[in-house]
Short mmCIF file of C-alpha atoms in Angstrom, two decimals:
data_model
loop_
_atom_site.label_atom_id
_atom_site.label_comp_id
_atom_site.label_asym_id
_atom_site.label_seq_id
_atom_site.Cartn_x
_atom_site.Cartn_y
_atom_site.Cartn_z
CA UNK A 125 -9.39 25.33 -6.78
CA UNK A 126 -9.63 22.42 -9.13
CA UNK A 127 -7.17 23.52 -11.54
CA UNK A 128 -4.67 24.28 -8.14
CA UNK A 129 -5.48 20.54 -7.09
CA UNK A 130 -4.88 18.72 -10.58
CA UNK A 131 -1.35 20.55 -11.04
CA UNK A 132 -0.54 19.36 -8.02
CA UNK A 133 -1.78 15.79 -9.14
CA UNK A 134 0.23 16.31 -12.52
CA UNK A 135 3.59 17.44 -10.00
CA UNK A 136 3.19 14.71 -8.17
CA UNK A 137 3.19 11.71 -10.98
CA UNK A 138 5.61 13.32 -12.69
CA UNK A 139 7.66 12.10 -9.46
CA UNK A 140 6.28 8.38 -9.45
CA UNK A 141 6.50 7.56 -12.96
CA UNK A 142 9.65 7.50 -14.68
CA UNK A 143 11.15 8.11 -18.06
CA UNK A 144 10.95 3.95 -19.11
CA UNK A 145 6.67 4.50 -18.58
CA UNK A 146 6.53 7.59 -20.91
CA UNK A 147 9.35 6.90 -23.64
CA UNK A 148 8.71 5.23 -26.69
CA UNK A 149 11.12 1.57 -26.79
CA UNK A 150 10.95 1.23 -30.73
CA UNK A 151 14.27 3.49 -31.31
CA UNK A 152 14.73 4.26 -35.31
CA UNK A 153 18.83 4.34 -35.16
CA UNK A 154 21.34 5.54 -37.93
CA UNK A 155 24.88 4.74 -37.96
CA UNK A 156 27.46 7.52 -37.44
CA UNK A 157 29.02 6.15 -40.79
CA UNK A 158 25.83 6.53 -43.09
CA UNK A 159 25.36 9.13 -45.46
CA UNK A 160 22.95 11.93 -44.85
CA UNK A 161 20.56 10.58 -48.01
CA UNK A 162 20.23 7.84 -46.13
CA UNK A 163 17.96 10.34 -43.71
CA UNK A 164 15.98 10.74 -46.75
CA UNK A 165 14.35 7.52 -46.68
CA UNK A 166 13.83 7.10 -43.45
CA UNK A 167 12.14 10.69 -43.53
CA UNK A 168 9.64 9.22 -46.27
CA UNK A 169 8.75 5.57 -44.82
CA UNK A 170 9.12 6.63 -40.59
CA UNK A 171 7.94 9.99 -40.69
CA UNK A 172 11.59 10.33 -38.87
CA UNK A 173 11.69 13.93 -37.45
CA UNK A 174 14.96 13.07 -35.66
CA UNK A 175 17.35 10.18 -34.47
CA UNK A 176 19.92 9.03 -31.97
CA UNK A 177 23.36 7.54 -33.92
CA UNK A 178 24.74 4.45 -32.17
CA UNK A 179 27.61 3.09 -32.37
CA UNK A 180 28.55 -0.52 -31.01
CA UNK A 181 25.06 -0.27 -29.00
CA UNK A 182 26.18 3.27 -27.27
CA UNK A 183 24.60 6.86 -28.31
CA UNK A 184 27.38 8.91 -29.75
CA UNK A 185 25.12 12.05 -31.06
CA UNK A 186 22.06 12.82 -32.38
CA UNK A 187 20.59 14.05 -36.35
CA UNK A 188 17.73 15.72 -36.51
CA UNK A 189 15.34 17.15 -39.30
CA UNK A 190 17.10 20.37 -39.08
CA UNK A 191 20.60 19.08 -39.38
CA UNK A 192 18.96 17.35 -42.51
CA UNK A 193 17.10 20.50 -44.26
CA UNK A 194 20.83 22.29 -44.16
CA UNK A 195 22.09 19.78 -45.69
CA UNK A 196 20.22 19.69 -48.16
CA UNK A 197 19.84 23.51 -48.45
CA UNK A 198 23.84 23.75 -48.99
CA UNK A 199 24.16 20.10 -51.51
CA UNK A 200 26.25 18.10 -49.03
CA UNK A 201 23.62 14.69 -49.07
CA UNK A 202 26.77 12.42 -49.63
CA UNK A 203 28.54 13.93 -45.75
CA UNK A 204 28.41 11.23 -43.18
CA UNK A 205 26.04 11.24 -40.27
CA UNK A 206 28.58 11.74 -38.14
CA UNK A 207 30.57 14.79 -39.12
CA UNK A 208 26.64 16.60 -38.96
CA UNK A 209 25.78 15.10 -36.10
CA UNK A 210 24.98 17.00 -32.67
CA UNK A 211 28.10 14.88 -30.34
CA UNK A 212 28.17 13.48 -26.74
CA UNK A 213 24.25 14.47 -26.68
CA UNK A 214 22.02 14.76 -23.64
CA UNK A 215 20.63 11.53 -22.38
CA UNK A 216 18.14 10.60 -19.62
CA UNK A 217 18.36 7.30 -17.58
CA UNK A 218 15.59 5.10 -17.96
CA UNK A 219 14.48 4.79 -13.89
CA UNK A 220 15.26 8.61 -13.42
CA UNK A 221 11.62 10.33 -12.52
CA UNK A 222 9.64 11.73 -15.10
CA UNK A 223 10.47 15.36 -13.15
CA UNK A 224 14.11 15.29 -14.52
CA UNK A 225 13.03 14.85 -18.14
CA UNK A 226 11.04 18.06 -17.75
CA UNK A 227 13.15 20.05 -16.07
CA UNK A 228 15.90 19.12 -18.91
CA UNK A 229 12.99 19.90 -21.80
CA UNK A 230 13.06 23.62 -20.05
CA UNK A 231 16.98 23.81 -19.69
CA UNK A 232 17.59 22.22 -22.72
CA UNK A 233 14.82 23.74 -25.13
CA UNK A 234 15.64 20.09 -27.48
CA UNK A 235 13.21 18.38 -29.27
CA UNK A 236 13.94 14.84 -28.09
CA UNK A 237 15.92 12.91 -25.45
CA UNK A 238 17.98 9.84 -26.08
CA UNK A 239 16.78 7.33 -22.98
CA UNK A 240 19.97 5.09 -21.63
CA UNK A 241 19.98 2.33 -19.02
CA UNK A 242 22.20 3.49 -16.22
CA UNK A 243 24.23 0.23 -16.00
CA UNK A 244 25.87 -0.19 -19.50
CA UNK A 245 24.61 3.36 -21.34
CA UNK A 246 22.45 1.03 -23.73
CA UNK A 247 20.62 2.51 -25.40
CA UNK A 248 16.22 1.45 -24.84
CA UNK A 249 14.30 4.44 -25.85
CA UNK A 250 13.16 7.89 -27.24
CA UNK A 251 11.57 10.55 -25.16
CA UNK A 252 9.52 13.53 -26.54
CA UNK A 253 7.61 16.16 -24.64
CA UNK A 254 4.72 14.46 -26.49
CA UNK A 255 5.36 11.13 -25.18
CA UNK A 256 5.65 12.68 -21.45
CA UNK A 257 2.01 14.57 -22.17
CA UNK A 258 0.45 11.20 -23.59
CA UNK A 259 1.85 9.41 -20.40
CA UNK A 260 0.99 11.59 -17.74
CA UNK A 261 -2.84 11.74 -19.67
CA UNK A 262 -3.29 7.83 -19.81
CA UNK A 263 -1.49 7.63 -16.00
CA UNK A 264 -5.03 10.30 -15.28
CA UNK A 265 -7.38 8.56 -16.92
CA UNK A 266 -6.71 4.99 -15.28
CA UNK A 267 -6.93 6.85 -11.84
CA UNK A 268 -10.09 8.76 -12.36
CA UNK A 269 -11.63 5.43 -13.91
CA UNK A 270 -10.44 3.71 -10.31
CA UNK A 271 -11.66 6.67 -8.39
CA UNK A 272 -15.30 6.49 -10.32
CA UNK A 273 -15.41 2.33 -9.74
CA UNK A 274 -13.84 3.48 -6.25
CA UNK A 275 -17.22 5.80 -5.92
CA UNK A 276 -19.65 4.05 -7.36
CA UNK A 277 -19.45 0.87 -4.49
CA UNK A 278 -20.33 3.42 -2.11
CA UNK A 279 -22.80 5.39 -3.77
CA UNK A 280 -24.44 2.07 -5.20
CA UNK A 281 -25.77 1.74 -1.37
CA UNK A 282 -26.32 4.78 -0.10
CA UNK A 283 -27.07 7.25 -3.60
CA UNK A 284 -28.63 5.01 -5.89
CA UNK A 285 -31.03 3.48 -3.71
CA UNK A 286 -33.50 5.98 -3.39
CA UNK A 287 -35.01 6.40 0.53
CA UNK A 288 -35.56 8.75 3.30
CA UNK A 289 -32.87 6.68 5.09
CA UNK A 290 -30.59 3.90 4.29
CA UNK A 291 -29.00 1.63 6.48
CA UNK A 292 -27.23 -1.51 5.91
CA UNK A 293 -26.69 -3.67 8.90
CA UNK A 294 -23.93 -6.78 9.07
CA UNK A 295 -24.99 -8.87 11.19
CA UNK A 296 -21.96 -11.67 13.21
CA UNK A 297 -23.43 -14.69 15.03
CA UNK A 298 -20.29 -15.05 18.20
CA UNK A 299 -20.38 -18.31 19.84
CA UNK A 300 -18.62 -18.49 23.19
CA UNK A 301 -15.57 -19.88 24.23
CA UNK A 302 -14.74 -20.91 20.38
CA UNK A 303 -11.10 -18.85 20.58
CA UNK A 304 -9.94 -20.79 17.09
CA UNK A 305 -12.52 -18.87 15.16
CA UNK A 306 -11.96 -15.84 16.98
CA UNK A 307 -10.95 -12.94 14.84
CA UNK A 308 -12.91 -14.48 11.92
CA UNK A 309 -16.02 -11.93 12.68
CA UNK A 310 -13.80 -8.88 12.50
CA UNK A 311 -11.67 -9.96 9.66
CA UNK A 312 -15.41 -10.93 7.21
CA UNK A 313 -16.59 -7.30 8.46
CA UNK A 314 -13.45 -5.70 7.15
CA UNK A 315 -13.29 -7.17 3.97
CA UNK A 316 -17.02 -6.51 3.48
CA UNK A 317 -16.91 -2.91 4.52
CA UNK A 318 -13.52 -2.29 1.79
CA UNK A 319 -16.67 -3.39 -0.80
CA UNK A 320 -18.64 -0.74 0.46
CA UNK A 321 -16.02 1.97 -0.86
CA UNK A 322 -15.62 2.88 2.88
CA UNK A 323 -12.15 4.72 3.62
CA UNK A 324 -9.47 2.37 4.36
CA UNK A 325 -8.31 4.30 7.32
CA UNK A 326 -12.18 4.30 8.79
CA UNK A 327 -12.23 0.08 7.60
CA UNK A 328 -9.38 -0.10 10.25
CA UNK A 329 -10.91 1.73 12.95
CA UNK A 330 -13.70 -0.64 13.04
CA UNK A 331 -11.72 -3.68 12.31
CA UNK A 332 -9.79 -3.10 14.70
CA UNK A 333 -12.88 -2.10 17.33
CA UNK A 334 -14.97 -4.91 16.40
CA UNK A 335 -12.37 -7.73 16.60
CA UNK A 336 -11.68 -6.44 20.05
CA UNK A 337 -15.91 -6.92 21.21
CA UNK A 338 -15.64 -10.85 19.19
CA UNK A 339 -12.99 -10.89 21.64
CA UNK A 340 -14.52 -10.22 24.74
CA UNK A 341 -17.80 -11.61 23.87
CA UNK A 342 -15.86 -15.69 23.27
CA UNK A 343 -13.57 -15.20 26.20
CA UNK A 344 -16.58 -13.89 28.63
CA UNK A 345 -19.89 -14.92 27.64
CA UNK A 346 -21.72 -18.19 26.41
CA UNK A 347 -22.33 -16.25 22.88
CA UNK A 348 -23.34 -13.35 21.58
CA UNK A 349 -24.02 -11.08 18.31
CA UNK A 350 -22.08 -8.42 16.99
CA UNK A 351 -23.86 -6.02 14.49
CA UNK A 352 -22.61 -3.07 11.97
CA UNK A 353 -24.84 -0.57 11.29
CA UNK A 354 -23.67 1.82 8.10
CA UNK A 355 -25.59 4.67 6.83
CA UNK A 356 -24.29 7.92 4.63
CA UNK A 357 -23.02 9.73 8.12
CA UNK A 358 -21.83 6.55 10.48
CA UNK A 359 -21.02 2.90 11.44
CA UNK A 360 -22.59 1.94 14.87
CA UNK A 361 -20.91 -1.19 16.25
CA UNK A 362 -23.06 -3.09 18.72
CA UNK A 363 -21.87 -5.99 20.48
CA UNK A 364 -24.48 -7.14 23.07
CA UNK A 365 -24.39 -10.71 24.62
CA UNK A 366 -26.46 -12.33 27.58
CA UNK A 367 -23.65 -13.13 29.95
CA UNK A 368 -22.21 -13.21 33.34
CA UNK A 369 -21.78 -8.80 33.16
CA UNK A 370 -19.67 -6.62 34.28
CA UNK A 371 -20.11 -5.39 38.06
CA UNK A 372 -17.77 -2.57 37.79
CA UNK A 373 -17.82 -0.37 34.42
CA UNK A 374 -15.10 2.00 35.53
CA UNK A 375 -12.85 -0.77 36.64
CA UNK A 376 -13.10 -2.54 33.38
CA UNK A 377 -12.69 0.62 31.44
CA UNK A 378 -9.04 1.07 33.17
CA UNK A 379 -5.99 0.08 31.22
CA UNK A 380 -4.46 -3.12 32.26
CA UNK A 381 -7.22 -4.03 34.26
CA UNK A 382 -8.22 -8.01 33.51
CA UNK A 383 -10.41 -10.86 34.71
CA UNK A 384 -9.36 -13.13 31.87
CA UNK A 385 -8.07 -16.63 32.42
CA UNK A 386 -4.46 -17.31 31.83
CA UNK A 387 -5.78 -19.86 28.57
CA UNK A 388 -6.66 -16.42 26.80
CA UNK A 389 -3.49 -14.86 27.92
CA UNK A 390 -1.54 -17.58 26.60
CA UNK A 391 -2.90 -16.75 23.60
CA UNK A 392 -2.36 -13.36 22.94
CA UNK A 393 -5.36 -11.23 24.56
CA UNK A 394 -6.69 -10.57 28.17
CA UNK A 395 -4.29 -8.29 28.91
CA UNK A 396 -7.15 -5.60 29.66
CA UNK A 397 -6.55 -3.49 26.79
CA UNK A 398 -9.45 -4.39 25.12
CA UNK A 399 -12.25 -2.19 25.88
CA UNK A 400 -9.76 1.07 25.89
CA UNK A 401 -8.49 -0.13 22.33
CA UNK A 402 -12.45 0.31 21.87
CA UNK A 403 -12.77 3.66 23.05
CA UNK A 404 -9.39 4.92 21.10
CA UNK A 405 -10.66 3.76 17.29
CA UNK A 406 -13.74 5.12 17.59
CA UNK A 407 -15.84 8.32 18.12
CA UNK A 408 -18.26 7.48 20.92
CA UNK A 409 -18.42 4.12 22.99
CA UNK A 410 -21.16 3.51 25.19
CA UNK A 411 -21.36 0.25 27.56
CA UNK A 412 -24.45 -0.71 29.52
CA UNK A 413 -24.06 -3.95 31.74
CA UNK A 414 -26.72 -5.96 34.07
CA UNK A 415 -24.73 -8.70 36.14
CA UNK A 416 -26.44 -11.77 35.68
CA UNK A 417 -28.41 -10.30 32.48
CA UNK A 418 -25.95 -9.39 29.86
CA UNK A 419 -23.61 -6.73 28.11
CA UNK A 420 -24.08 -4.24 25.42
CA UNK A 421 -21.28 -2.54 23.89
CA UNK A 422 -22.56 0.66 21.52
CA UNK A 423 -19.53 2.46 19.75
CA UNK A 424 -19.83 4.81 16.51
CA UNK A 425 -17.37 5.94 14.17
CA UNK A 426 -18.24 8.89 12.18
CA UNK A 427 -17.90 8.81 8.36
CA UNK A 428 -17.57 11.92 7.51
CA UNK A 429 -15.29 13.30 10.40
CA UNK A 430 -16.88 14.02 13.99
CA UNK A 431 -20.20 15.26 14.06
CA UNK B 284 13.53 -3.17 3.32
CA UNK B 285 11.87 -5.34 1.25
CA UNK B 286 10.80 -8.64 2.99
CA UNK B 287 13.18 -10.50 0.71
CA UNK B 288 16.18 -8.78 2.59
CA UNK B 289 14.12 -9.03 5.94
CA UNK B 290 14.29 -12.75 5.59
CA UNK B 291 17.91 -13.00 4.39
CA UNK B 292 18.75 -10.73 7.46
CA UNK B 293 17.08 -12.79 10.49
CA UNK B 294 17.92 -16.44 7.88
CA UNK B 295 14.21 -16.37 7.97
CA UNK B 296 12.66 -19.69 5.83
CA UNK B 297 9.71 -18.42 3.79
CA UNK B 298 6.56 -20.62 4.73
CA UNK B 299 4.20 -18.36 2.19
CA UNK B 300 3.27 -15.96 0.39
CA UNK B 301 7.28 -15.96 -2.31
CA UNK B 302 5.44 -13.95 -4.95
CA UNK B 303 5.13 -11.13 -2.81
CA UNK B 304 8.65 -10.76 -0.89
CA UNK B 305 9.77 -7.71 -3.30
CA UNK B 306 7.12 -5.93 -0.80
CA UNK B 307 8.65 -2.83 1.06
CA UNK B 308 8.46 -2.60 4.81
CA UNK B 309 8.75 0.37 6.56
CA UNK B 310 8.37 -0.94 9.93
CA UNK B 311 8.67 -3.44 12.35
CA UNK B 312 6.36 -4.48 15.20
CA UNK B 313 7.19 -6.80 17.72
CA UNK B 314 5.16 -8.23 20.32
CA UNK B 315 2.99 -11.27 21.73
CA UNK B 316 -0.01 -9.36 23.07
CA UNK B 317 -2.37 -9.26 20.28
CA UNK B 318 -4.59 -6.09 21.76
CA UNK B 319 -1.37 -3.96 21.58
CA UNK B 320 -0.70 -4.83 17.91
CA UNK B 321 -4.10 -3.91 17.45
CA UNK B 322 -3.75 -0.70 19.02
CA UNK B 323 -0.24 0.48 18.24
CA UNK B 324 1.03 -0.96 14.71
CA UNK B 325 0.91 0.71 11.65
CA UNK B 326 0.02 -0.13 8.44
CA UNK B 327 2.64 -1.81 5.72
CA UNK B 328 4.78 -3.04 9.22
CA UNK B 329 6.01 -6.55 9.80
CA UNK B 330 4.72 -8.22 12.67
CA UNK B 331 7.67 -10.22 14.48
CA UNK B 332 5.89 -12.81 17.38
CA UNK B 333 6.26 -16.04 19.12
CA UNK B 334 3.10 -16.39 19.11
CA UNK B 335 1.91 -18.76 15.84
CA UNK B 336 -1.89 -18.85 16.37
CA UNK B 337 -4.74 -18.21 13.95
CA UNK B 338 -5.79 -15.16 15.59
CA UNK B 339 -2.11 -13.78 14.58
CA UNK B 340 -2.70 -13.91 10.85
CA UNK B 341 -6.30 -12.34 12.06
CA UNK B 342 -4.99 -9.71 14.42
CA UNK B 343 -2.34 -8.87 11.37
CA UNK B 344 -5.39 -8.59 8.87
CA UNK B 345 -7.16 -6.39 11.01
CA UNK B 346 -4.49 -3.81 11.41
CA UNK B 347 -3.21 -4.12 7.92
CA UNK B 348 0.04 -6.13 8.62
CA UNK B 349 0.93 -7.96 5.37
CA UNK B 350 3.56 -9.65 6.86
CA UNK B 351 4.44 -12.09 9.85
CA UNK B 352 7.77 -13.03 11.41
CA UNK B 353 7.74 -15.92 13.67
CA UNK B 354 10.39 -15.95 15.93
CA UNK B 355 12.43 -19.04 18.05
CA UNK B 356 11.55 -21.41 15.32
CA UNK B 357 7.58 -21.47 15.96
CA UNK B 358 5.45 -22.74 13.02
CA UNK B 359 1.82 -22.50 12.89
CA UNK B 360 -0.47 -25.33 11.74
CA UNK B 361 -1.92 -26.02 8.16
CA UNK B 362 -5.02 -24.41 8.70
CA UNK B 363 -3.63 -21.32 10.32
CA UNK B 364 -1.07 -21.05 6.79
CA UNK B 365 -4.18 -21.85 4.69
CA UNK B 366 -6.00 -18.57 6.55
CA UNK B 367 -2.55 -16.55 6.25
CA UNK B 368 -2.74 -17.43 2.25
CA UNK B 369 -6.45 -16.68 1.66
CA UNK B 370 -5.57 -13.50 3.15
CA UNK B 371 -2.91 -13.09 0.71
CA UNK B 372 -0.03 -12.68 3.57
CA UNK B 373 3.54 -13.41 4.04
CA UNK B 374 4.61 -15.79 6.67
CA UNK B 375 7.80 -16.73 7.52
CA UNK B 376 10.15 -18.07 10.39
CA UNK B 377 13.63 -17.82 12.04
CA UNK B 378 14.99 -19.63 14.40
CA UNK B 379 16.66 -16.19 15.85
CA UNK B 380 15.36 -15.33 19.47
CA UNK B 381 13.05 -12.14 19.36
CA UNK B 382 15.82 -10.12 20.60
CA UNK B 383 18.61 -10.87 18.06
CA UNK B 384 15.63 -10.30 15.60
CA UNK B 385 14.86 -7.20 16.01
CA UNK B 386 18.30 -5.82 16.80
CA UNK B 387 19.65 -7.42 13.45
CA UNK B 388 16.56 -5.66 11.75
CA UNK B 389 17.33 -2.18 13.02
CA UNK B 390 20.58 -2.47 12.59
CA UNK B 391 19.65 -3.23 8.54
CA UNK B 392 17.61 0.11 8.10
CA UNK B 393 14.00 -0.86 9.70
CA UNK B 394 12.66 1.50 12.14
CA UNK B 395 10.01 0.80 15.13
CA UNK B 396 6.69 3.03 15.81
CA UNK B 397 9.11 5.46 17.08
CA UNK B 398 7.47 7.06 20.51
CA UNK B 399 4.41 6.52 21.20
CA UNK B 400 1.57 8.58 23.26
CA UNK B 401 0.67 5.52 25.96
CA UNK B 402 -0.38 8.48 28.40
CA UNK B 403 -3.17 9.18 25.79
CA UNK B 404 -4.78 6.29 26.46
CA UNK B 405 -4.52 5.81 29.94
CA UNK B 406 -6.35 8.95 29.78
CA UNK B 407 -9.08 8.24 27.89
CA UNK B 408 -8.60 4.64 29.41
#
């Protein structure tokens, strides 16, 4: 199953990166003009096992170490390049996917690909199954090192810290009626829960949940607190606030259905959305109300899928 | 589109957040009532509004909106650009009616939520 998942992985870069991440820039070039010794030296100081031949900046073949060896093999070192070399070779454009390159290596069966920029045929690199390997390796290892940091926020909570239970509670003082800072609660909570390693998509959920109770708690109430609970298995949201209540739990809980002043509406809530936007992000949402005494709002979000 | 081409498209002025307008946007999200933002956009969408409160660039943070559009020429104060750049977000604003905004925006490529399941949540509602 592992080996299934990391082909996949290895499929599926080889369609984000392309051929300018994996080639190597540094291009040894010949001349079509030069004379095959020439190869000779290059062979000694560059450890040259094969080149592109330019001419006015554009590729117009390709000489490799084989061309070279039957050169040698039949005494013809003072032939130029270009009358050996391979003509009109096979190039790759630099922003093509990595994909293409391999599927060319396997139709192909060359050695090394010429790399051109699509406007202008320059020429700006080499590519060698090699270079593709060390790529796709390096592009691996920088995403398992993420993962592992990724992993390690979490697990620095709730794994490292040995108990019979862990539970980390954030805890938001709301004051009443103060709209300008509403949204601030929800938007600290967020930002502290990415910290925690906690899914993005499960972040949102509670965002998203909890800015709507900071909501309702400064629009209704005189004040109030909302706390996040998070443990291995769950994040418990609990707004609770002594104000006016609410007399009617299934009228409240309908769409639409709103008891907020036109101020709020003006400015962008109170539409009566609120407490079903609630129910809809998370798993479970429990209200309990006392008019007169005061509201608590209980709603949990299960980490690890519903339980 | 990127929100470089959003901007040229609705002559949108840039109030912050230039080093980030090669962004890509998939979608676009327009509306004045915070609580449906909150429950209906997606992620990576640009939120097009006339309203230009602080609780916009919240409401955008919260649902993972990098991106704010405001429309008829509405600018939000100082404090509320200050928030919008600590939360590392693009504002910007045209003086294009919501209407013409959105139609010139579709008509360039960007899509909307497409149809969405309101009955679901009348139900649980």
């Amino acid at each position: 199953m592992t080996e299934d998942r990391s082909f996949t992985k290895i499929q599926e870069l080889t369609y984000e990166l392309r051929v300018r991440d994996a080639m190597v820039a540094d291009v040894i070039t010949v001349r079509p003009k030069q004379a095959i010794h020439d190869l000779r030296d290059m062979m000694r100081d560059k450890g040259f096992s094969g080149s592109p031949v330019v001419d006015k900046g554009k590729v117009v073949g390709l000489i490799s170490i084989e061309d070279f060896i039957k050169c040698l093999a039949q005494g013809e070192m003072d032939v130029l390049i270009e009358q050996k070399m391979t003509r009109d070779p096979v190039t790759l454009y630099a922003d093509e996917p990595l994909v293409h390159a391999v599927k060319k290596f396997d139709q192909y069966g060359f050695g090394r690909f010429p790399v051109i920029e699509r406007n202008g045929r320059k020429l700006v690199g080499i590519l060698t199954k090699g270079d593709i390997i060390k790529c796709l390796l390096k592009k691996l290892e920088v995403e398992y090192h993420e993962e592992e940091i990724h992993r390690y926020r979490a697990s620095h909570i709730f794994e490292d810290i040995v108990a019979d239970k862990t539970n980390l509670v954030l805890r938001y003082d709301i004051t009443g009626k103060d709209f300008d800072r509403a949204g601030q609660a929800a938007s600290e909570l967020k930002k502290a829960l990415h910290r925690l390693g906690i899914q993005p998509e499960i972040v949102r959920r509670i965002a998203i949940a909890a800015f709507e109770a900071e909501i309702n708690i400064i629009v209704f109430t005189d004040g109030g607190q909302l706390s996040i609970s998070v443990c291995s298995e769950r994040i418990t949201i609990t707004a609770s606030d002594s104000g006016p209540g609410i007399a009617d739990i299934e009228q409240a809980m309908q769409p639409s259905f709103s008891t907020a002043p036109d101020w709020i509406r003006e400015m962008g809530f109170g539409a009566g959305m609120g407490l079903c936007n609630i129910k809809n992000c998370t798993d479970e949402m429990n209200l309990v109300s006392e008019v007169g005494k005061g509201t608590t709002l209980e709603a949990v979000v299960y980490l690890n899928g519903k339980s | 589109m990127t929100l470089e081409e959003i901007s040229r498209t609705i002559e949108a002025e840039v109030i912050t957040g230039q080093d980030s307008l090669k962004t890509e946007v998939r979608i676009g999200c327009a509306s004045d009532l915070m609580s449906d933002v909150l429950a209906f956009a997606k992620p990576d969408a640009i939120l097009l509004t006339g309203l230009a409160n602080r609780q916009v660039v919240y409401t955008a943070d919260v649902a993972d909106i990098h991106a704010i559009c405001f429309i008829r020429g509405k600018r939000p104060d100082e404090e509320t650009i200050k928030l919008a750049e600590q939360k590392g977000q693009v504002l910007m604003t045209t003086r294009l009616p919501m209407f013409v905004s959105c139609g010139r925006l579709f008509k360039n490529g960007l899509t909307g939520l497409g149809y969405l399941d309101i009955s679901k949540r009348n139900d649980r509602g």
